[in-house]
C-alpha positions as CSV (number, residue, x, y, z in Angstrom):
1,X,387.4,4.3,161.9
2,X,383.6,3.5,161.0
3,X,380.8,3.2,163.7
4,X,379.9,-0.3,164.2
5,X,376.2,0.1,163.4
6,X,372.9,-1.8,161.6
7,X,370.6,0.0,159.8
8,X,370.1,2.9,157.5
9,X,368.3,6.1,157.9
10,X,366.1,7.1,154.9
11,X,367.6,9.7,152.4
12,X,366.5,13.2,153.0
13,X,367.1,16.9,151.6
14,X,369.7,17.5,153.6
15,X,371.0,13.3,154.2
16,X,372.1,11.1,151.7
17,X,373.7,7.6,152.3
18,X,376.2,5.9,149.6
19,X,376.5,1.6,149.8
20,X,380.0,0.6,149.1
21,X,381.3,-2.5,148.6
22,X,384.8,-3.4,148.8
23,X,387.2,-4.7,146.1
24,X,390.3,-5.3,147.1
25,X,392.0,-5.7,150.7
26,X,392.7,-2.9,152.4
27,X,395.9,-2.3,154.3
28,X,394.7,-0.3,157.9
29,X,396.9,0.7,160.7
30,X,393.9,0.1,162.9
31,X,393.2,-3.7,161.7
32,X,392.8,-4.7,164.9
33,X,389.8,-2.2,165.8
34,X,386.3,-4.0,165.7
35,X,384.5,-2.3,162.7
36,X,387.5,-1.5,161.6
37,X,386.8,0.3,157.3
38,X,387.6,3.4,155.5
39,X,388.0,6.3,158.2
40,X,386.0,9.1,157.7
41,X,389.1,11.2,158.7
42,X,390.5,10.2,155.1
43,X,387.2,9.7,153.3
44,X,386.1,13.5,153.8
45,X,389.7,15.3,152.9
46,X,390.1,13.1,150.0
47,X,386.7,14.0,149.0
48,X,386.9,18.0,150.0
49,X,390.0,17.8,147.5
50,X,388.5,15.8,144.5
51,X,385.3,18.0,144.7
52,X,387.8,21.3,144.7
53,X,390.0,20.6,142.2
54,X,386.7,19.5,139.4
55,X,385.0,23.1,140.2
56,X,388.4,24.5,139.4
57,X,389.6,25.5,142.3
58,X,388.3,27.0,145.9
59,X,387.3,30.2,143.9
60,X,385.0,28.7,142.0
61,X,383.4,27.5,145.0
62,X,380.3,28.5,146.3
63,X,381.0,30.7,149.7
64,X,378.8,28.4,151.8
65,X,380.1,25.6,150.4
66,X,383.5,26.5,152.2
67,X,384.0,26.0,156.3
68,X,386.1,28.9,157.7
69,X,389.7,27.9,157.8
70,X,391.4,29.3,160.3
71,X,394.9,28.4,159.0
72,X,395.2,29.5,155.3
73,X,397.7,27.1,154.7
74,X,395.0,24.1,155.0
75,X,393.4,23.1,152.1
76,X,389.7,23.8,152.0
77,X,387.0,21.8,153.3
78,X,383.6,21.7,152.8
79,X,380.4,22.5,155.1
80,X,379.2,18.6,155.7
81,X,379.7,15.9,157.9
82,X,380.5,12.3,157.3
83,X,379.4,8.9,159.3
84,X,380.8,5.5,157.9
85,X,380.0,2.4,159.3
86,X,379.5,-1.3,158.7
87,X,377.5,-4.4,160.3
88,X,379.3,-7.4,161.5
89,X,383.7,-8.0,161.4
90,X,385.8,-7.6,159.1
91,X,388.5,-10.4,157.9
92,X,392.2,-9.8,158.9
93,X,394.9,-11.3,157.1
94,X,397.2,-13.2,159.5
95,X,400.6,-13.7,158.7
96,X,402.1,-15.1,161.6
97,X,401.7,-19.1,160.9
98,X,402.7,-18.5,157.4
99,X,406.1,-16.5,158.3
100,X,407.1,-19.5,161.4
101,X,406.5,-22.1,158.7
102,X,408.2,-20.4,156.3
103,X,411.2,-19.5,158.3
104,X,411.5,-22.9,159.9
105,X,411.6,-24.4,155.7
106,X,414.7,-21.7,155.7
107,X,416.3,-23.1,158.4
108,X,415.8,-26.5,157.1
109,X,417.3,-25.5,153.6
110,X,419.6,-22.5,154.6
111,X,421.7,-21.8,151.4
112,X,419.0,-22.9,148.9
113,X,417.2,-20.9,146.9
114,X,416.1,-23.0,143.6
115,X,412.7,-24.2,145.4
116,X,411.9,-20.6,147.8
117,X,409.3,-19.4,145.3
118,X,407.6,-22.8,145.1
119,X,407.7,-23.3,148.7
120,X,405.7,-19.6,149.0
121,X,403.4,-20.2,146.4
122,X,402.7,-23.6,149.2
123,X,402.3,-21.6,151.8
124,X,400.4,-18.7,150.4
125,X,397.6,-21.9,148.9
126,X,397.9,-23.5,152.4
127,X,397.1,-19.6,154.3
128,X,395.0,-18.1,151.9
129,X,394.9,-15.1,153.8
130,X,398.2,-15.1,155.3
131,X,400.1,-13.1,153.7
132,X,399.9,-9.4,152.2
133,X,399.9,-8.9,148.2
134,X,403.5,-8.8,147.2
135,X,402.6,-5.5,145.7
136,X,403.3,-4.4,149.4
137,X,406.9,-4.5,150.4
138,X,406.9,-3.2,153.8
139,X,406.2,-6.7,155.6
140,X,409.9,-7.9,154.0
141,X,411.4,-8.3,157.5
142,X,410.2,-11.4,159.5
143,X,409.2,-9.5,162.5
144,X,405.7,-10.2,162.8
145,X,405.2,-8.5,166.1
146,X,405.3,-4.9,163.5
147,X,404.0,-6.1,160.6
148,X,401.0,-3.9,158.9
149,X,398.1,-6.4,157.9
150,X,395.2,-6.2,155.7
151,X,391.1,-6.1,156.2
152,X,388.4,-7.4,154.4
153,X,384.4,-6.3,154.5
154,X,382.4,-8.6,152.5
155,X,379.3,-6.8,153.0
156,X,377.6,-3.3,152.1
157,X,379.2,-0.8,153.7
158,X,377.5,2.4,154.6
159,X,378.6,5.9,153.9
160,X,376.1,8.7,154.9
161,X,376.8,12.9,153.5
162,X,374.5,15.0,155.7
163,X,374.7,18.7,155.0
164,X,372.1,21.5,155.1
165,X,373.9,23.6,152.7
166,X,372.0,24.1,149.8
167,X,373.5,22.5,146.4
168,X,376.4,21.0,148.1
169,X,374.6,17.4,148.8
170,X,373.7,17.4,145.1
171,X,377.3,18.3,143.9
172,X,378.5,15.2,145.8
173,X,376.1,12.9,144.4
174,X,376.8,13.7,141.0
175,X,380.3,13.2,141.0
176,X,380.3,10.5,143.8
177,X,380.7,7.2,141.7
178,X,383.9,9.2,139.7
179,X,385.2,9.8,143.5
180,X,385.0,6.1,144.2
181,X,386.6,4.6,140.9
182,X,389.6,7.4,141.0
183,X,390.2,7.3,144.8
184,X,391.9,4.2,147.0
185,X,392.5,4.4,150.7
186,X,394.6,3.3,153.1
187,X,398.7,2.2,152.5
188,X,399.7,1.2,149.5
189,X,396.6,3.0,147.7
190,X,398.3,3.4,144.1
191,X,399.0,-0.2,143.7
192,X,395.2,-0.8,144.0
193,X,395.2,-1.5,147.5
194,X,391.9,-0.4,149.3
195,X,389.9,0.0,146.4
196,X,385.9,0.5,146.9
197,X,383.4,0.1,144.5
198,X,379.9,2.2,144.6
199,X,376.6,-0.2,144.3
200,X,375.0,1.2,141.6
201,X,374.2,-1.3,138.5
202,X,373.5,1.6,136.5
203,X,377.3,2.6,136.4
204,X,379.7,2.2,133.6
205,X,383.1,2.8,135.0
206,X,384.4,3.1,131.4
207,X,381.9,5.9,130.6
208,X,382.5,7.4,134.0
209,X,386.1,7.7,133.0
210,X,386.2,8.3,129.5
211,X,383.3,11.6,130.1
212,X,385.5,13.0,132.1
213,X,388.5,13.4,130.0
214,X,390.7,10.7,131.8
215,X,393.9,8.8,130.0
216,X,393.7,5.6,131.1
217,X,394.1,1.7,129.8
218,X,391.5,-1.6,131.7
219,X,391.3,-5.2,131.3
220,X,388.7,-7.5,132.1
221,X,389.6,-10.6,134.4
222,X,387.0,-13.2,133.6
223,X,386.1,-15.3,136.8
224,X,386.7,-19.2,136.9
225,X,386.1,-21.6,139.0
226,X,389.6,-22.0,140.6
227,X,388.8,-20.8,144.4
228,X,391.0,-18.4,144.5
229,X,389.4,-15.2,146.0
230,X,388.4,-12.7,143.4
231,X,389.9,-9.9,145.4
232,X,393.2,-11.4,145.7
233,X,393.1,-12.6,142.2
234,X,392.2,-9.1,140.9
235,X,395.5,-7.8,143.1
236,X,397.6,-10.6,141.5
237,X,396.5,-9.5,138.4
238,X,397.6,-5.8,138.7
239,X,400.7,-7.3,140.2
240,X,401.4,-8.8,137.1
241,X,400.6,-5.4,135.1
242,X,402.4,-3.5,136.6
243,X,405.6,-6.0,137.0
244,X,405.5,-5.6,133.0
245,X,404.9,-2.0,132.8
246,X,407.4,-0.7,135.4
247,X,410.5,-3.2,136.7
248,X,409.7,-6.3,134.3
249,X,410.2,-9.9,135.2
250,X,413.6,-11.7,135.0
251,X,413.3,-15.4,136.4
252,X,415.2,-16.3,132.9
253,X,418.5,-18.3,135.2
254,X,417.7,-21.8,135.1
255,X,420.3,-22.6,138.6
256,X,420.2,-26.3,137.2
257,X,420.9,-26.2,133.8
258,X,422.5,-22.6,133.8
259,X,421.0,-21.1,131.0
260,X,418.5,-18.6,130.3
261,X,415.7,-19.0,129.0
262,X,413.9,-16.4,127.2
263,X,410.5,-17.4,127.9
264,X,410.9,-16.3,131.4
265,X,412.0,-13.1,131.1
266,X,409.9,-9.9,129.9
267,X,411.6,-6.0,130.1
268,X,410.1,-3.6,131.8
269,X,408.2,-1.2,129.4
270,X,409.7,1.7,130.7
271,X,412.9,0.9,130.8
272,X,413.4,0.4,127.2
273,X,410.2,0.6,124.9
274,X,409.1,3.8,126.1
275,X,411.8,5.1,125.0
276,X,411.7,3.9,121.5
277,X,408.4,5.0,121.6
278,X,409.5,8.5,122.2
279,X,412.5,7.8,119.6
280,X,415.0,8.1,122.0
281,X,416.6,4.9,120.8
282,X,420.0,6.9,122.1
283,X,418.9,7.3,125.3
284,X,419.4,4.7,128.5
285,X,417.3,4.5,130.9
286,X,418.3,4.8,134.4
287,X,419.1,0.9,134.5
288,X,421.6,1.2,132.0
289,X,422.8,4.5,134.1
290,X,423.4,2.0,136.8
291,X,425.2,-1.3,135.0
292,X,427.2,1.8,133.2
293,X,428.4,4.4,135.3
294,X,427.6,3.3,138.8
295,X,428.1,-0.2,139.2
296,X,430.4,-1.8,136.6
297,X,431.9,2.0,135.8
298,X,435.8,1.5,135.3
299,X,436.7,4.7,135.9
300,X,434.0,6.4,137.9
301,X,434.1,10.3,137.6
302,X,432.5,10.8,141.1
303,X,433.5,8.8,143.9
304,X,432.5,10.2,147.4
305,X,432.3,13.9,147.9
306,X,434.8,14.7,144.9
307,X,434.2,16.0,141.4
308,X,430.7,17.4,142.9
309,X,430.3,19.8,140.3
310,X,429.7,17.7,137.5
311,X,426.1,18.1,135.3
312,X,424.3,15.1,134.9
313,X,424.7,12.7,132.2
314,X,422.3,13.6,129.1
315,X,422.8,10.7,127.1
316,X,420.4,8.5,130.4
317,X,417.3,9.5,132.1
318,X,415.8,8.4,135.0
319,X,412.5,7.4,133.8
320,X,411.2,5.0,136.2
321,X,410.8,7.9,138.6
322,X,407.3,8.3,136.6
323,X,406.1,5.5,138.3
324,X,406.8,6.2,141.8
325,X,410.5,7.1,143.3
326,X,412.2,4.7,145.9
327,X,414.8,5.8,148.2
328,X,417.3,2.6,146.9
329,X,417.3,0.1,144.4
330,X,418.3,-3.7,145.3
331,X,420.2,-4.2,142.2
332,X,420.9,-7.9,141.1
333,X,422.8,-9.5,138.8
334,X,424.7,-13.1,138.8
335,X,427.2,-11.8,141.2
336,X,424.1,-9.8,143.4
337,X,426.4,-6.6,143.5
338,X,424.2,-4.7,146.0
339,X,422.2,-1.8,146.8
340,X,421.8,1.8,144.6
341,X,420.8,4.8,146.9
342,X,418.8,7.6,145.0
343,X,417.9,11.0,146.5
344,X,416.8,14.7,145.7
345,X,417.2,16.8,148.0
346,X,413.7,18.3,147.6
347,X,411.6,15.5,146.6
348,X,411.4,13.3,149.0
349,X,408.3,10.9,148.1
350,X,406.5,11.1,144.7
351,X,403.2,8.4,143.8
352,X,403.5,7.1,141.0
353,X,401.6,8.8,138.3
354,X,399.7,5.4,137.6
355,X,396.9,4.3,139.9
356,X,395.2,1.2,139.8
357,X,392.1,0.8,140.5
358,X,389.6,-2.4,140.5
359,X,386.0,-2.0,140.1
360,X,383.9,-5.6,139.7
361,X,385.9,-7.5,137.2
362,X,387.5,-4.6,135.6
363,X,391.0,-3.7,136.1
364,X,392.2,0.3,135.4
365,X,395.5,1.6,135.2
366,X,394.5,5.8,135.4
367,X,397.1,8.2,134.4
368,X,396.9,11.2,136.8
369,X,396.8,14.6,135.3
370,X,399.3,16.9,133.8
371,X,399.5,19.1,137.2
372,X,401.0,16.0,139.2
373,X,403.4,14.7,136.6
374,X,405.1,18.2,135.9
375,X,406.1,17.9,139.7
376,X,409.0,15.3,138.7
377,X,409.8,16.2,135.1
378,X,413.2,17.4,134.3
379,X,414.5,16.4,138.0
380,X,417.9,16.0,139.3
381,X,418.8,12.6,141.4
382,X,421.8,11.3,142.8
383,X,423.3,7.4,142.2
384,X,424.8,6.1,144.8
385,X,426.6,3.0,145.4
386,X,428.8,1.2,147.9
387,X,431.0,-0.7,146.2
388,X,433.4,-4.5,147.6
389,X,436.1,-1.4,148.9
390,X,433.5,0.8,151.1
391,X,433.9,3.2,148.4
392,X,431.3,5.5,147.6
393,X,430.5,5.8,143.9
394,X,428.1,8.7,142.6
395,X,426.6,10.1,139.6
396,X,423.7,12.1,138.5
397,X,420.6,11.8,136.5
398,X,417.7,13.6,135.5
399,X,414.3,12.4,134.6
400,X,412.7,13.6,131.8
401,X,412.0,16.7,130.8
402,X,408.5,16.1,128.7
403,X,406.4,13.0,129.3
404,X,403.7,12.7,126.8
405,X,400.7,10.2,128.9
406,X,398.9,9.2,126.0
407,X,401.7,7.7,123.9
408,X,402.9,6.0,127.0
409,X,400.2,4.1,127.7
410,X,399.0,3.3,123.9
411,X,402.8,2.1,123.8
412,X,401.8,-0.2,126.5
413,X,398.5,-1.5,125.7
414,X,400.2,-3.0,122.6
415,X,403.3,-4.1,124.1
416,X,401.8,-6.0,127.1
417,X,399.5,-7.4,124.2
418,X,402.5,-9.1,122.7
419,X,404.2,-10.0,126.1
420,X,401.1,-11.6,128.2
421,X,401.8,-14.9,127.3
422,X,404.9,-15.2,128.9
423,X,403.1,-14.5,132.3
424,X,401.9,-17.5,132.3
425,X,405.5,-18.9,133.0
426,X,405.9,-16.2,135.3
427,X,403.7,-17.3,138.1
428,X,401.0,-14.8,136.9
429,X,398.4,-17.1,134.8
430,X,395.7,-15.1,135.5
431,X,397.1,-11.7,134.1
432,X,398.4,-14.0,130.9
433,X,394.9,-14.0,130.3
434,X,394.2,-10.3,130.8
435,X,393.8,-8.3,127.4
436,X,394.4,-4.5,128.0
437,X,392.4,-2.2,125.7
438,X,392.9,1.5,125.8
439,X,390.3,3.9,127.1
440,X,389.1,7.2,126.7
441,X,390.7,9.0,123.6
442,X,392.2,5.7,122.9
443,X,389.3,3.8,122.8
């Protein structure tokens, strides 16, 4: 947690202090703390790791760069220190008064669901900072006793290096701003949570990028005069992104009426362009695994612990898992069927290989490196699914075996391109305004 301080000491040889300012809330464990910010604890790691991994590893380090490690199966860490603090409070989102009123409206209309997004989009207006970005899940239950909440600093914050090592101070200033624009904190970081942005007008996040050799895709969100908060707005935005890139949007049922309207419905990229892109037109993705041979299966080959040495179907590959694995799927149709488990019995959590990042009024969508992706390429997960009769319905899947980043993501640009506009009927006007441009290579 930062120091609760004013003032600044004057850059030195040996001291340097970095201004931040922050972008986007920040989900913190220790909300509660007075001066609660971006803890040094995670700060200096993160930043021993980035600063690593761009020399090319710990033995291309300097030796007095590196503090004696004790434990050789730590990662390294760097000879200096870090102090971050902040002047004045920071804002806590409060989700208590929006939860009662929203469970006392459920009460009031138990069985009815036509009006529930309406009534939150109410609430969210009435308790602008009430409620968590819905790109956060883990505040589902109405338990607000446990519930994780966000902070807000509107003001500089202060982050001050100090280290007598000679060259090492340097290193870090040269490559701080690339830390900042490629590095979140705090729960939730890949979603664009806990983003921070360094004051420098002199930066060009797109050069900053594109210099150093990243694949990545932005959009600029133009401000207007709505009242909305920009930091919320820019989360929204992303929200809206990503919906599209990864699980699409499927609010197509009109209850009323009952028909579907088209309008109202976009496919997620990945689960069905991507893989045209890659001219797999025979392949399904794992969404199709699921409606085929797990859910709706007639004859299911695997059902409990038999038949457990069958190979995983070929003809479907579990490509969502590029963009972050989940333990289980809610899987809905009309008849809301029920839950899909998924597991590997090796991999138990893997990021998403997208990470979102806002800087000002520029939205990024950074593919990580080659290193990290290889880590779930050509992977073997298990389907599960309970079905009305308690039994237990399995199959497996693998993800896929090449994954070619670039393609991905001009495939994207170009699809989102076309689909934006439905956003608009999708609750997500501002990202319906949002063109995405490639960057980098792309650009």
């Amino acid at each position: 947690m930062g120091n609760v301080q004013g003032g600044r000491k004057k850059d030195t040889s040996y001291r340097k202090t970095f201004v931040l300012r922050q972008q986007t809330p920040m989900i913190h464990f220790q909300y509660a703390d007075r001066g609660a910010i971006i803890r040094a604890s995670e700060f200096k790691p993160k930043l021993d790791k980035f600063l690593v991994k761009k020399k090319g590893g710990e033995n291309h380090m300097p030796g007095s760069w590196l503090l004696e490690q004790t434990d050789e199966n730590k990662p390294a860490a760097l000879n200096y220190k870090v102090r971050i603090w902040i002047a004045g409070k920071t804002e806590i989102s409060q989700k208590t008064e929006y939860t009662k009123e929203l469970n006392n409206w459920k009460e009031l209309h138990h069985g009815t669901k036509n009006n529930l997004k309406d009534k939150k989009t109410d609430l969210r207006n009435k308790y602008p900072k009430s409620q968590i970005n819905g790109m956060y899940f883990g505040n589902m239950g109405n338990d607000t006793t446990t519930c994780k909440k966000t902070i807000f600093y509107t003001e500089n914050i202060y982050v001050e290096i100090q280290s007598f090592v000679t060259g090492l101070l340097d290193y870090i200033s040269d490559n701080m701003a690339e830390f900042m624009l490629v590095t979140n904190f705090g729960t939730r970081q890949s979603k664009g949570f806990g983003s921070f942005a360094l004051m420098d007008d002199t930066i060009d996040p797109c050069n900053i990028l594109s210099d150093n050799h990243y694949e990545y895709i932005y959009g600029i969100v133009k401000d207007d005069k709505k009242g909305v908060n920009h930091e919320d707005k820019m989360l929204n935005v992303a929200a809206g992104i990503y919906a599209v890139m990864k699980g699409g949007i499927n609010r197509s049922y009109d209850y009323k009426t009952g028909q579907y309207d088209n309008d109202k419905y976009i496919k997620g990229y990945i689960q069905r362009r991507y893989l045209d892109v890659c001219e797999k037109k025979q392949t399904g993705s794992d969404k199709a695994f699921m409606k085929s041979k797990i859910i709706t299966a007639q004859n299911p080959r695997w059902i409990e612990k038999k038949c457990d040495n069958y190979e995983s179907y070929s003809e479907f590959e579990y490509v969502r898992a590029l963009l972050g694995i989940t333990e289980r799927i809610v899987f809905r149709d009309n008849l809301r069927k029920g839950t899909v488990r998924i597991k590997n019995k090796d991999i138990e959590r893997f990021r998403s290989a997208i990470q979102i990042t806002i800087w000002g009024n520029y939205i990024f969508l950074i593919m990580k490196d080659e290193e990290y992706i290889k880590n779930i390429l050509d992977k073997e997960f298990t389907f599960s699914y309970m079905d009305n009769s308690k039994k237990i319905i399995k199959d497996r899947i693998k993800t896929p075996a090449q994954f070619d980043a670039g393609s991905f993501l001009k495939g994207f640009v170009v699809y989102y391109n076309e689909e934006r506009g439905k956003l608009s009927n999708l609750k997500f006007e501002d990202a319906a305004n949002v063109e995405l441009k490639m960057g980098g290579s792309g650009l």
